[in-house]
mmCIF file with all atom_site columns, C-alpha atoms in Angstrom:
data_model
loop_
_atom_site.group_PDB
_atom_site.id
_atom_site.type_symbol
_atom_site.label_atom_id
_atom_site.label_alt_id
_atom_site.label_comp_id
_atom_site.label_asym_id
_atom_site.label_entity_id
_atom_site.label_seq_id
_atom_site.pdbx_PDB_ins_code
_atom_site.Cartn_x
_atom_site.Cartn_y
_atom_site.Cartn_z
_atom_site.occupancy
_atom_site.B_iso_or_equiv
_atom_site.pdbx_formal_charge
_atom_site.auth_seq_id
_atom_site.auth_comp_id
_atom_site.auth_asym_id
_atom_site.auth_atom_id
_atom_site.pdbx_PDB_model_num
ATOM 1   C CA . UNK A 1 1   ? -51.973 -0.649  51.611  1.00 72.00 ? 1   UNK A CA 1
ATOM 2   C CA . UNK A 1 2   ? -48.289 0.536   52.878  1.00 78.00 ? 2   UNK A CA 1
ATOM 3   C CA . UNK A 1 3   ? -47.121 -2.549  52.751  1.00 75.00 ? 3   UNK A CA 1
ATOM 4   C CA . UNK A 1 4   ? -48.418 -2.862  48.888  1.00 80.00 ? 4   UNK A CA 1
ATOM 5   C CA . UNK A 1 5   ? -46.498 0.805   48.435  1.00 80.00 ? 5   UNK A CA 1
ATOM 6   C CA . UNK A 1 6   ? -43.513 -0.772  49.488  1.00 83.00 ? 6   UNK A CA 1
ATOM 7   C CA . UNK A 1 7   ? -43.515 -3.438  48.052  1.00 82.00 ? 7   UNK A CA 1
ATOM 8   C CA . UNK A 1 8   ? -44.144 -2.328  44.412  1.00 84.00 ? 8   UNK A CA 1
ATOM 9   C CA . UNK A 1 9   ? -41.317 0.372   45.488  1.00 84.00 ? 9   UNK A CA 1
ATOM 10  C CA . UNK A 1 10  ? -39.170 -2.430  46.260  1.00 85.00 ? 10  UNK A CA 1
ATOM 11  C CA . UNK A 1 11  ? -39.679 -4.054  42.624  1.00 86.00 ? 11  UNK A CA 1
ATOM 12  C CA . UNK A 1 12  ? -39.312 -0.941  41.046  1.00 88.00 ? 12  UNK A CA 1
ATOM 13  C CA . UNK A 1 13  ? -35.614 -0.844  42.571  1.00 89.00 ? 13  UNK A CA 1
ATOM 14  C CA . UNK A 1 14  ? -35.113 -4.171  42.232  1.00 87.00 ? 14  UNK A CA 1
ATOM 15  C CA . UNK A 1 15  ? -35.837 -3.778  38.422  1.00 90.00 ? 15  UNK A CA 1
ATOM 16  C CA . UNK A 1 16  ? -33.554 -0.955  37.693  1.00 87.00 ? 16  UNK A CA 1
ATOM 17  C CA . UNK A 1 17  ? -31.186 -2.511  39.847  1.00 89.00 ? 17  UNK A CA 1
ATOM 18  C CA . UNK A 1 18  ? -31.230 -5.675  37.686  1.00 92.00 ? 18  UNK A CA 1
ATOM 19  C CA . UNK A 1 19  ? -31.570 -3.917  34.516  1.00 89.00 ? 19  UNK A CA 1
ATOM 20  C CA . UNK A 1 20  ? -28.227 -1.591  35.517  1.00 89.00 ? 20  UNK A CA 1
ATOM 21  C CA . UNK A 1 21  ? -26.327 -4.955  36.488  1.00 89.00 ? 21  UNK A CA 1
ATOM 22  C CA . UNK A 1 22  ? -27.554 -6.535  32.701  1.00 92.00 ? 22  UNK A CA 1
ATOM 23  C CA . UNK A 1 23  ? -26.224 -2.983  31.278  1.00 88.00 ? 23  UNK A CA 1
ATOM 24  C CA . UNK A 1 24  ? -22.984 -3.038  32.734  1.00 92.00 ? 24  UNK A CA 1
ATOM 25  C CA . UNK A 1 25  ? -22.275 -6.926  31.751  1.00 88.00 ? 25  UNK A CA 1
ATOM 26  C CA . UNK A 1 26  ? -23.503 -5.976  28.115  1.00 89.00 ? 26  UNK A CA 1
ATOM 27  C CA . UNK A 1 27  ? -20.645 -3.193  28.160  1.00 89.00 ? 27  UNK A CA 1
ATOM 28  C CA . UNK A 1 28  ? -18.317 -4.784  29.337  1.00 88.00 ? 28  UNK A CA 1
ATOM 29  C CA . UNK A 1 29  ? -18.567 -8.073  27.033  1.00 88.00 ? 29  UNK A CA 1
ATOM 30  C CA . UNK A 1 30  ? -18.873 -5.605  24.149  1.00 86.00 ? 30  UNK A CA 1
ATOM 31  C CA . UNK A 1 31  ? -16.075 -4.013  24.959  1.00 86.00 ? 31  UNK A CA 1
ATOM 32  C CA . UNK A 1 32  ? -13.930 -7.580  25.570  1.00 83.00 ? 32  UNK A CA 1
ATOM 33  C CA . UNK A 1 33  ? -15.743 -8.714  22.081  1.00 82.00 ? 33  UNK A CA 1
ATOM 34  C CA . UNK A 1 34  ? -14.108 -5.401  20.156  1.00 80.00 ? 34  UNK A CA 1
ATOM 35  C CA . UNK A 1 35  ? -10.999 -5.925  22.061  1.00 74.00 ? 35  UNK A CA 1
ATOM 36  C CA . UNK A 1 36  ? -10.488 -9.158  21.160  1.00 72.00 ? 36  UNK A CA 1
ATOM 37  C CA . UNK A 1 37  ? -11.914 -8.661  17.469  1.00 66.00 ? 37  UNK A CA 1
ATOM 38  C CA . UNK A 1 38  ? -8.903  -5.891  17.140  1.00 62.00 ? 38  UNK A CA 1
ATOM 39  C CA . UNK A 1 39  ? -5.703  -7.911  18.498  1.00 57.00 ? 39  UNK A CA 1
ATOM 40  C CA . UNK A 1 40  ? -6.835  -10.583 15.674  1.00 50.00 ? 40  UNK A CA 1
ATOM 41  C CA . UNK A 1 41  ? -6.134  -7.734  13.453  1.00 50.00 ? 41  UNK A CA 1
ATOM 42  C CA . UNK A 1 42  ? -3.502  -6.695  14.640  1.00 50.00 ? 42  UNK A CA 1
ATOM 43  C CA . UNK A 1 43  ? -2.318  -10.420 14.936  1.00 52.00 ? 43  UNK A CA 1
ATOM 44  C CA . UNK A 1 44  ? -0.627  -10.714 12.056  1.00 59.00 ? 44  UNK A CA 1
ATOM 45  C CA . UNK A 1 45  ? 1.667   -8.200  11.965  1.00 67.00 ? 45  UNK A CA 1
ATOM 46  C CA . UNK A 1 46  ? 3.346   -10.738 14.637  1.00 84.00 ? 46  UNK A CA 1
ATOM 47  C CA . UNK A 1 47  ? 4.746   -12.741 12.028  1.00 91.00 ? 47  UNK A CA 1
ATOM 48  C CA . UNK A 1 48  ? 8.167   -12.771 10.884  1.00 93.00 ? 48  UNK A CA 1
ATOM 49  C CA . UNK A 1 49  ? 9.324   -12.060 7.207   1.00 94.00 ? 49  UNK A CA 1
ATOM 50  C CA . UNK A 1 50  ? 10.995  -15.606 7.044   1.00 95.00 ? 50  UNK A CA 1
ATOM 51  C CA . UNK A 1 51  ? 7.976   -17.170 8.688   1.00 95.00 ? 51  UNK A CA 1
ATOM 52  C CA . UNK A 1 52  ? 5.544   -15.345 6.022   1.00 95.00 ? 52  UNK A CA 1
ATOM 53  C CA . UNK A 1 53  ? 8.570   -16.404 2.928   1.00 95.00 ? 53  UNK A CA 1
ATOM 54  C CA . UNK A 1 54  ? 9.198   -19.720 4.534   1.00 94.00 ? 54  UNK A CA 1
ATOM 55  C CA . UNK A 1 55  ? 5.516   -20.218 4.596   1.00 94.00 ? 55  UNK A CA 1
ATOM 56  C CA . UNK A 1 56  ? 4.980   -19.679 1.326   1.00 95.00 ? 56  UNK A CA 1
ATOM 57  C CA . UNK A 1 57  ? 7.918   -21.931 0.089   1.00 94.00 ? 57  UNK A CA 1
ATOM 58  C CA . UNK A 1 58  ? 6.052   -24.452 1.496   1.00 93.00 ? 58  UNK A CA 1
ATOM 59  C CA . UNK A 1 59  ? 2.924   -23.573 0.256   1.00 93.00 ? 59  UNK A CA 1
ATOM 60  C CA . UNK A 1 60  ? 3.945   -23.692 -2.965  1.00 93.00 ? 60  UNK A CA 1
ATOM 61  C CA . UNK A 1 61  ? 6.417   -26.451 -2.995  1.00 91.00 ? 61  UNK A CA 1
ATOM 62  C CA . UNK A 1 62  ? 9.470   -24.442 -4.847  1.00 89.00 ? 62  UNK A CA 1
ATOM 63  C CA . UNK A 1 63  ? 12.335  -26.558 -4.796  1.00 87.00 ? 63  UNK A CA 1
ATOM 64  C CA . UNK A 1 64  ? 16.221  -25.328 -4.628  1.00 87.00 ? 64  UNK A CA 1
ATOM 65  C CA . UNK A 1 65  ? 15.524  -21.667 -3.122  1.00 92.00 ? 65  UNK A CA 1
ATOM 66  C CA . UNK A 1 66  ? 18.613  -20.407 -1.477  1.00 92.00 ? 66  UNK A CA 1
ATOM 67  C CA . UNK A 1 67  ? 18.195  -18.047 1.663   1.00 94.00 ? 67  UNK A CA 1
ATOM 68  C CA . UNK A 1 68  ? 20.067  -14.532 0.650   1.00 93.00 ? 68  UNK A CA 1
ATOM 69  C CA . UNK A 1 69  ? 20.904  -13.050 4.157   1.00 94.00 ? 69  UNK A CA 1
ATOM 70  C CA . UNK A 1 70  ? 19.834  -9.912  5.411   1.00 91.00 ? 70  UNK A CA 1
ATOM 71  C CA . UNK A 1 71  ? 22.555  -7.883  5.486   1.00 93.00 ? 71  UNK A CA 1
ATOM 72  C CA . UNK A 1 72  ? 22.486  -9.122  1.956   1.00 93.00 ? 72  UNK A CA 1
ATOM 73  C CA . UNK A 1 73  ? 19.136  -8.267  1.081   1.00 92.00 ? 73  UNK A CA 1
ATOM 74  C CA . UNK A 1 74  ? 20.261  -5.008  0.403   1.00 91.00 ? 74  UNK A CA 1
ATOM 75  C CA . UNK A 1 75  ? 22.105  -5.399  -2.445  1.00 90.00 ? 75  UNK A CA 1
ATOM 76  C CA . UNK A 1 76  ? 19.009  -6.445  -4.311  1.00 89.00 ? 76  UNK A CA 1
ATOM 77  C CA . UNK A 1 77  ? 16.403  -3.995  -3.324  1.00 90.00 ? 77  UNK A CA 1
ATOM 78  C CA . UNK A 1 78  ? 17.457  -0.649  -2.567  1.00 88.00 ? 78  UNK A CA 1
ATOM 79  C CA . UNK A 1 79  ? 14.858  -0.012  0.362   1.00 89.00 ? 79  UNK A CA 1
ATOM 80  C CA . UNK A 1 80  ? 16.133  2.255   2.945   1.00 87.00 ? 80  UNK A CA 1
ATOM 81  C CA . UNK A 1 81  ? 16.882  0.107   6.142   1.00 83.00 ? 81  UNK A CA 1
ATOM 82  C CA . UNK A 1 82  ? 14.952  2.579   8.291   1.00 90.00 ? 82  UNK A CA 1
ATOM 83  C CA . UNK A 1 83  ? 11.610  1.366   6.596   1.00 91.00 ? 83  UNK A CA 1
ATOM 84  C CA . UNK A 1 84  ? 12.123  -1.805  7.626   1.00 92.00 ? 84  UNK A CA 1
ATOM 85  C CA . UNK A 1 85  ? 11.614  -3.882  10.843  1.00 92.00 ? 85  UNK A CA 1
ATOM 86  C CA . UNK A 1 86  ? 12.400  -7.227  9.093   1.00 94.00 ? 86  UNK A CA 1
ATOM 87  C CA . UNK A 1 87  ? 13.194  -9.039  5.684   1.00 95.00 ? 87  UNK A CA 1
ATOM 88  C CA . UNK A 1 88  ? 14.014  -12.179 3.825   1.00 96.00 ? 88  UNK A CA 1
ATOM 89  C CA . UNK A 1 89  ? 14.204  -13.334 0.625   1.00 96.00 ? 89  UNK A CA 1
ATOM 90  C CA . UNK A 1 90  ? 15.142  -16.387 -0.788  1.00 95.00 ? 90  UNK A CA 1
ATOM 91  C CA . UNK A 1 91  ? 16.677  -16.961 -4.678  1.00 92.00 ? 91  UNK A CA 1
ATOM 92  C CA . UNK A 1 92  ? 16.681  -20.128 -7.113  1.00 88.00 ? 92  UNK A CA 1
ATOM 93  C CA . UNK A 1 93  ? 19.727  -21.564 -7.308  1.00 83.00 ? 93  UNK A CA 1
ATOM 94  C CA . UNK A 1 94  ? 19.821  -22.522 -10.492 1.00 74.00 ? 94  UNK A CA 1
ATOM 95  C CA . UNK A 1 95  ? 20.875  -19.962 -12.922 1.00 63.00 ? 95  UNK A CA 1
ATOM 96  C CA . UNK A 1 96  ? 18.225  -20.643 -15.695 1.00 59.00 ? 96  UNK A CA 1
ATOM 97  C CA . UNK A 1 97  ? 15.065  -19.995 -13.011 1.00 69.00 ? 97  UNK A CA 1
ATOM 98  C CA . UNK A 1 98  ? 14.115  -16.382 -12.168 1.00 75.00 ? 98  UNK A CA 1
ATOM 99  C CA . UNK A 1 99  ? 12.134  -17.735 -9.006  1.00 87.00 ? 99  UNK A CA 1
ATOM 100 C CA . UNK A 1 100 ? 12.158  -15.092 -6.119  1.00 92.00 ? 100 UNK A CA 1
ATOM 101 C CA . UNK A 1 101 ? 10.619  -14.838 -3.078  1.00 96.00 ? 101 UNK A CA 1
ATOM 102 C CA . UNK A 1 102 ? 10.621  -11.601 -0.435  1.00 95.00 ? 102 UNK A CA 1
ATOM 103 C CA . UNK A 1 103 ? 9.077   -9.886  2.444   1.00 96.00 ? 103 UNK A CA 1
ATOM 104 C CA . UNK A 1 104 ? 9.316   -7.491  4.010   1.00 94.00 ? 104 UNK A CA 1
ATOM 105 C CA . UNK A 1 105 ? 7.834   -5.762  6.971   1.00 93.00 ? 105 UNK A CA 1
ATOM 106 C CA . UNK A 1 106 ? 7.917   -1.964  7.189   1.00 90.00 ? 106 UNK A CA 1
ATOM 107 C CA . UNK A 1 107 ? 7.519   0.300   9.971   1.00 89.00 ? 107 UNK A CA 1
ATOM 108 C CA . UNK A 1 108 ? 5.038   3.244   8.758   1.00 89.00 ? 108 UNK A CA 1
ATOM 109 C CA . UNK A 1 109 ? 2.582   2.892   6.325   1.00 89.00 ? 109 UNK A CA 1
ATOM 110 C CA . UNK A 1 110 ? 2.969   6.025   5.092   1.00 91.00 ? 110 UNK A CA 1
ATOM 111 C CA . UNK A 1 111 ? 6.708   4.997   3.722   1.00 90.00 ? 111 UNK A CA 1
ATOM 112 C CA . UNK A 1 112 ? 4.249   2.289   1.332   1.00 88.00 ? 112 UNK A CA 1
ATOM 113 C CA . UNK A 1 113 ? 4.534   4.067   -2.269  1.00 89.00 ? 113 UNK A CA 1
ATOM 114 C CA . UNK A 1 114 ? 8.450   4.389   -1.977  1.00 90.00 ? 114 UNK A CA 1
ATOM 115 C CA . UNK A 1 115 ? 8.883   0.661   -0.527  1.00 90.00 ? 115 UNK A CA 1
ATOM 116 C CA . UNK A 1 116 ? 6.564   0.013   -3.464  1.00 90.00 ? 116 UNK A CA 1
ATOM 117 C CA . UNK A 1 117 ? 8.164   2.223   -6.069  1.00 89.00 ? 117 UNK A CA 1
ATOM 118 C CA . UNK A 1 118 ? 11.433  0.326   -4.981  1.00 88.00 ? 118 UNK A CA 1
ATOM 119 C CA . UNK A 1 119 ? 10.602  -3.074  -5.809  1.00 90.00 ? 119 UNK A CA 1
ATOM 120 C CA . UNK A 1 120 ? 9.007   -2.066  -9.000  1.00 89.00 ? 120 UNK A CA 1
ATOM 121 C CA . UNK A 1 121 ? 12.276  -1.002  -9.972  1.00 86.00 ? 121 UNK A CA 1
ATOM 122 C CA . UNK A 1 122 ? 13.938  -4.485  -8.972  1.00 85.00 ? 122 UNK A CA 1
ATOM 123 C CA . UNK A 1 123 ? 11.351  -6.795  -10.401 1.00 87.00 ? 123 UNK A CA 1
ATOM 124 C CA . UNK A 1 124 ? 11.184  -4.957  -13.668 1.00 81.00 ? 124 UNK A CA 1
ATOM 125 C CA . UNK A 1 125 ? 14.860  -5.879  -14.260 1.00 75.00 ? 125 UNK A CA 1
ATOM 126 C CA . UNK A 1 126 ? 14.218  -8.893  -13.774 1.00 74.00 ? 126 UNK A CA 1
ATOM 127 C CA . UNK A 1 127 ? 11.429  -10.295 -15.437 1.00 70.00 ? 127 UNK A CA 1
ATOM 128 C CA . UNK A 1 128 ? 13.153  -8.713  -18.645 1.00 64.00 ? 128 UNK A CA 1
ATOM 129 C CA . UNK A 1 129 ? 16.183  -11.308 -17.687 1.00 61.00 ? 129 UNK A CA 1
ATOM 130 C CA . UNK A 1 130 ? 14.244  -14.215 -17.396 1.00 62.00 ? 130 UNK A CA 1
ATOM 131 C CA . UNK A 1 131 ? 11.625  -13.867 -19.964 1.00 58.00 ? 131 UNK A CA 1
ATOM 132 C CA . UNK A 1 132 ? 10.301  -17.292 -19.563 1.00 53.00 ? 132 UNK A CA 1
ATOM 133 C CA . UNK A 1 133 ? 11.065  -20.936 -17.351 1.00 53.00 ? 133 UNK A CA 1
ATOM 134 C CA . UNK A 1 134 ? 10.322  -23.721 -19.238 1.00 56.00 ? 134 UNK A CA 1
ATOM 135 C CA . UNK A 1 135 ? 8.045   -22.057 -21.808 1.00 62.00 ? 135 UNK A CA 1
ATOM 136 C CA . UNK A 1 136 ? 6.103   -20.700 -19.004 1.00 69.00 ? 136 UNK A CA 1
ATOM 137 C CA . UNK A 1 137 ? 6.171   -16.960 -18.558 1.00 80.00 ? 137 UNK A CA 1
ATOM 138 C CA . UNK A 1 138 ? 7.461   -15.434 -15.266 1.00 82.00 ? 138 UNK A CA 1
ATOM 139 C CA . UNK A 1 139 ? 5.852   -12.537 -13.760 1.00 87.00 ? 139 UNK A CA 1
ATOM 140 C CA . UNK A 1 140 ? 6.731   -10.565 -10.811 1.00 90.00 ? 140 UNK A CA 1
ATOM 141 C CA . UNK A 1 141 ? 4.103   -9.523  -8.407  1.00 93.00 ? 141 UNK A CA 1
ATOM 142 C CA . UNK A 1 142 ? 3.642   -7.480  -5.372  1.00 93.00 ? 142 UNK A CA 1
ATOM 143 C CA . UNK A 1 143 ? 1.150   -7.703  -2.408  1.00 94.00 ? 143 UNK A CA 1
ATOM 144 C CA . UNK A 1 144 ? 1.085   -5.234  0.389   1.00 91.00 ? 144 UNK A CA 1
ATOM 145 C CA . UNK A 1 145 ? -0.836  -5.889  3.510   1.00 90.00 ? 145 UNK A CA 1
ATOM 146 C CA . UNK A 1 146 ? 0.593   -3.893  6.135   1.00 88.00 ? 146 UNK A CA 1
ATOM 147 C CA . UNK A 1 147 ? 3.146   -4.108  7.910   1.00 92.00 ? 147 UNK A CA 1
ATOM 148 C CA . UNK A 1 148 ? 4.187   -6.483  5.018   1.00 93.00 ? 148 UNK A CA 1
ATOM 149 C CA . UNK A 1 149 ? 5.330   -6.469  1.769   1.00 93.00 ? 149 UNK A CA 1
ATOM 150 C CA . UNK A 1 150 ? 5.066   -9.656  -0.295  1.00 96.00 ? 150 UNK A CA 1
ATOM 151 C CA . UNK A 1 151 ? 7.406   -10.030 -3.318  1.00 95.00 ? 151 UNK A CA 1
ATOM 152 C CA . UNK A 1 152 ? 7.399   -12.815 -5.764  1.00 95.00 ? 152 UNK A CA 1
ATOM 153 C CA . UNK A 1 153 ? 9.269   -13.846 -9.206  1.00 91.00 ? 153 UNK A CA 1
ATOM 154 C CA . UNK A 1 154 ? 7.905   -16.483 -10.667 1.00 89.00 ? 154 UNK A CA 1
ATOM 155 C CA . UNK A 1 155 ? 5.804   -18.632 -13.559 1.00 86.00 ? 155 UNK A CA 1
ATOM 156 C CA . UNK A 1 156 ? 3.257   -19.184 -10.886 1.00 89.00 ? 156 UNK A CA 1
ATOM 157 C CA . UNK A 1 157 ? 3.264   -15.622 -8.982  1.00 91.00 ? 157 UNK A CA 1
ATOM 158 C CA . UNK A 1 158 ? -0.249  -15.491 -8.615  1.00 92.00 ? 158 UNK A CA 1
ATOM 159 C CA . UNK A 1 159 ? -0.892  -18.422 -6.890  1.00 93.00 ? 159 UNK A CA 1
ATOM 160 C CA . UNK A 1 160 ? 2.337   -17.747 -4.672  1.00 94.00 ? 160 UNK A CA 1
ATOM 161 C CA . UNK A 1 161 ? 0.518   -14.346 -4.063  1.00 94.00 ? 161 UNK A CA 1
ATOM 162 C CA . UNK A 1 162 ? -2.605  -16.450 -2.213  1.00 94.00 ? 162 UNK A CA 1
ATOM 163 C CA . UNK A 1 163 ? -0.451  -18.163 -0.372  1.00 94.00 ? 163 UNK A CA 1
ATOM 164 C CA . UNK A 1 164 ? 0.638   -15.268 0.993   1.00 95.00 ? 164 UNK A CA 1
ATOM 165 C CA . UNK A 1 165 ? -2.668  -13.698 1.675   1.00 93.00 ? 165 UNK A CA 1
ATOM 166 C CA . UNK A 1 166 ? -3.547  -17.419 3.142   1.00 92.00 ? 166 UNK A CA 1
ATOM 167 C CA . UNK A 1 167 ? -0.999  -17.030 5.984   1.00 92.00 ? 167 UNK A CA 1
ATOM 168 C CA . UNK A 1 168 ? -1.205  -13.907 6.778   1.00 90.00 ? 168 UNK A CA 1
ATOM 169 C CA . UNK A 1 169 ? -5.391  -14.079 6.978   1.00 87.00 ? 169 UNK A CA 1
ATOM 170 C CA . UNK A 1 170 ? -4.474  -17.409 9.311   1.00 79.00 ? 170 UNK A CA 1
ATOM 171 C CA . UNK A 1 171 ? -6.184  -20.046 6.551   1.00 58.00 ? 171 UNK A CA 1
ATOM 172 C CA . UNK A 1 172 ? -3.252  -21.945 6.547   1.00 48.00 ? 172 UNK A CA 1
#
């Protein structure tokens, strides 16, 4: 009869033992799991401005876009430097197309509505210069996913726009 005492005392600690062990490894690949689930977030913010731009350019197959250099950048959109961790933006070279493309990564998300407000400014002037390419109409459109800013002047900004939103969600 002691020996049955002990014995069912001995499974009862084996039990909790084993059910503390399966408790612990459920923690700890939880906490791996969420871990791992937030650096993919956070992922993307990895990319460079020129890699997002580039990427695009690509994407969409635009033809005889010239790179405008960053300390050059400036002189088209009037964004206070110490927004930004890195741009690029690359121009058509030929005079009669009002393609653009820009990013541009920004430090603080709180400095959004002025990067915003900023670029608003820039592509307003200049969709009214080039009204249309080839009969088509050119829009100008803006994406934000922070850290980035997305800019684009073109006939076909919305689908430039998804290409943007492919890369950065990694469905390239």
């Amino acid at each position: 009869m002691e020996a049955q005492k002990q014995e069912k005392k001995r499974n009862i600690i084996l039990t909790a033992v084993i059910l503390a062990v399966i408790a612990i490894v459920s923690s700890v690949i939880v906490v791996i799991l969420l871990y791992i689930q937030n650096s993919d977030k956070n992922n993307k913010s990895y990319y460079t401005a020129d890699y997002i731009a580039s990427g695009v350019i690509s994407k969409m197959n635009y033809q005889n876009l010239t790179e405008i250099s960053v300390e050059n950048i400036p002189k088209y959109y009037d964004i206070p430097q110490n927004m930004l961790t890195d741009s690029a933006m690359y121009i058509s070279n030929q005079s009669d197309m009002g393609t653009e493309i820009a990013c541009f990564k920004f430090k603080y998300e709180e400095d959004e509505e002025e990067i915003y407000k900023t670029i608003s400014q820039y592509t307003g002037s200049k969709v009214s210069t080039y009204k249309s390419v080839n009969g088509e109409k050119i829009n100008a459109k803006t994406d934000i996913s922070y850290p980035y800013v997305f800019v684009v002047i073109s006939s076909d900004s919305d689908n430039a726009v998804n290409a943007f939103e492919d890369i950065i969600n990694k469905k390239e």
